[in-house]
């Protein structure tokens, strides 16, 4: 028996490869399916099943492409309805992969079709669950994404309570828990950085699995403090339900090198967004005017989904040399399929062409300390929870996720400073503001991590976590 967790940090997502006796199953695959094909080929195995724990909102799954390439059967849980051929499992229906048995257990709550998969080993012993977004390490799936008709988030939370108590917590404590996401995912509130646990550990450490918790307490705690989901979530659900173009087609369309002249022409003709994915330190020192910066070195795809409102937006890329295909693939993971080309030779070719270059002013935390002494205007673009934990005194929170809602608060006629935790998100925010004509924005390098090392007055930390 082989079980491999294939974890993608950018999306905080875990897919799974299971193999036994020349047969394989994939659980919650990403859109680019070649890694799974390579693993099966290496093991001389045939992919028999593609199990989906639910209709994912935060990424486009590779189930359809993988089924086309392997002939494997796509399996969803009860109540799922798709526009493509799929087996809709009954509750407690068994599937066999080599010497292994995989049981579909319907666990509505995160979504109505949510289903975990219980793996029984060669001896028939319960070995592991692939818990999807029903149970995370330290948290459970948010119950507000599948509200529909008369079904409220409170209703879904109640279903989730029942699923956890009646379907999951009754399993033996030594059963391994393999979730679909870890820390950083927007599918839960406070996910652990750990990506594997056991039922027993979760009973002890997961607030939502407290033995003495009432249904009413669970509903209140699970629904409290939920931030609005990113706009792209329902669009990804639609793609996962209805189908999408092959990643091969997307790559073929997007990997078109453009001279500077063609780059300008395409941008103007299609009203394309210029997306610069280099490191923030490179972007600061020079970029194509009106570019949006979202660097590949950070949580790239989720920020694309949160900040580019139109999933069909034509996009032209400025990438580091050799990173064109990776960029297009990572965009496609969240359904942004309309890349129409990339700048040949990267930013160096733009710089050498003589075209206008824009730059971003960035100062150190020590420089900010001096400016605060002169009543500088400062904004904090971290998430509300980070801000509430500790922030510069008298500074407003304008979270990057909802930056467009705060445009009116930024001064038009005075310089102002923005910071995040480490310098990645503040450069994203600055690029958006500059594209809107606010050239008076100044980035604080190193973010709050650097600010805490100065004598700038901050609020008392609520907790001591980093």
mmCIF file of C-alpha atoms in Angstrom, residues 18 30 51 66 81 83 85 105 119 123 128 142 174 193 249 253 372 395 397 435 445 453:
data_model
loop_
_atom_site.group_PDB
_atom_site.id
_atom_site.type_symbol
_atom_site.label_atom_id
_atom_site.label_comp_id
_atom_site.label_asym_id
_atom_site.label_seq_id
_atom_site.Cartn_x
_atom_site.Cartn_y
_atom_site.Cartn_z
ATOM 1 C CA UNK A 18 -3.062 5.842 -3.363
ATOM 2 C CA UNK A 30 -5.122 19.776 -8.998
ATOM 3 C CA UNK A 51 -12.411 10.695 -5.773
ATOM 4 C CA UNK A 66 -7.414 13.113 -15.503
ATOM 5 C CA UNK A 81 -24.930 16.812 -9.749
ATOM 6 C CA UNK A 83 -22.548 18.083 -16.312
ATOM 7 C CA UNK A 85 -19.991 11.535 -16.521
ATOM 8 C CA UNK A 105 -19.073 8.406 3.866
ATOM 9 C CA UNK A 119 -9.437 3.789 3.641
ATOM 10 C CA UNK A 123 -6.456 -6.585 6.567
ATOM 11 C CA UNK A 128 -7.156 6.677 7.330
ATOM 12 C CA UNK A 142 -16.662 26.890 6.882
ATOM 13 C CA UNK A 174 -5.583 5.879 15.658
ATOM 14 C CA UNK A 193 0.194 24.344 9.762
ATOM 15 C CA UNK A 249 -5.119 24.016 -24.235
ATOM 16 C CA UNK A 253 -2.960 29.691 -25.758
ATOM 17 C CA UNK A 372 5.887 59.025 12.118
ATOM 18 C CA UNK A 395 -3.032 53.445 12.204
ATOM 19 C CA UNK A 397 -6.526 48.811 8.803
ATOM 20 C CA UNK A 435 -2.296 51.836 -11.312
ATOM 21 C CA UNK A 445 10.149 47.300 3.378
ATOM 22 C CA UNK A 453 12.312 46.135 15.836
#
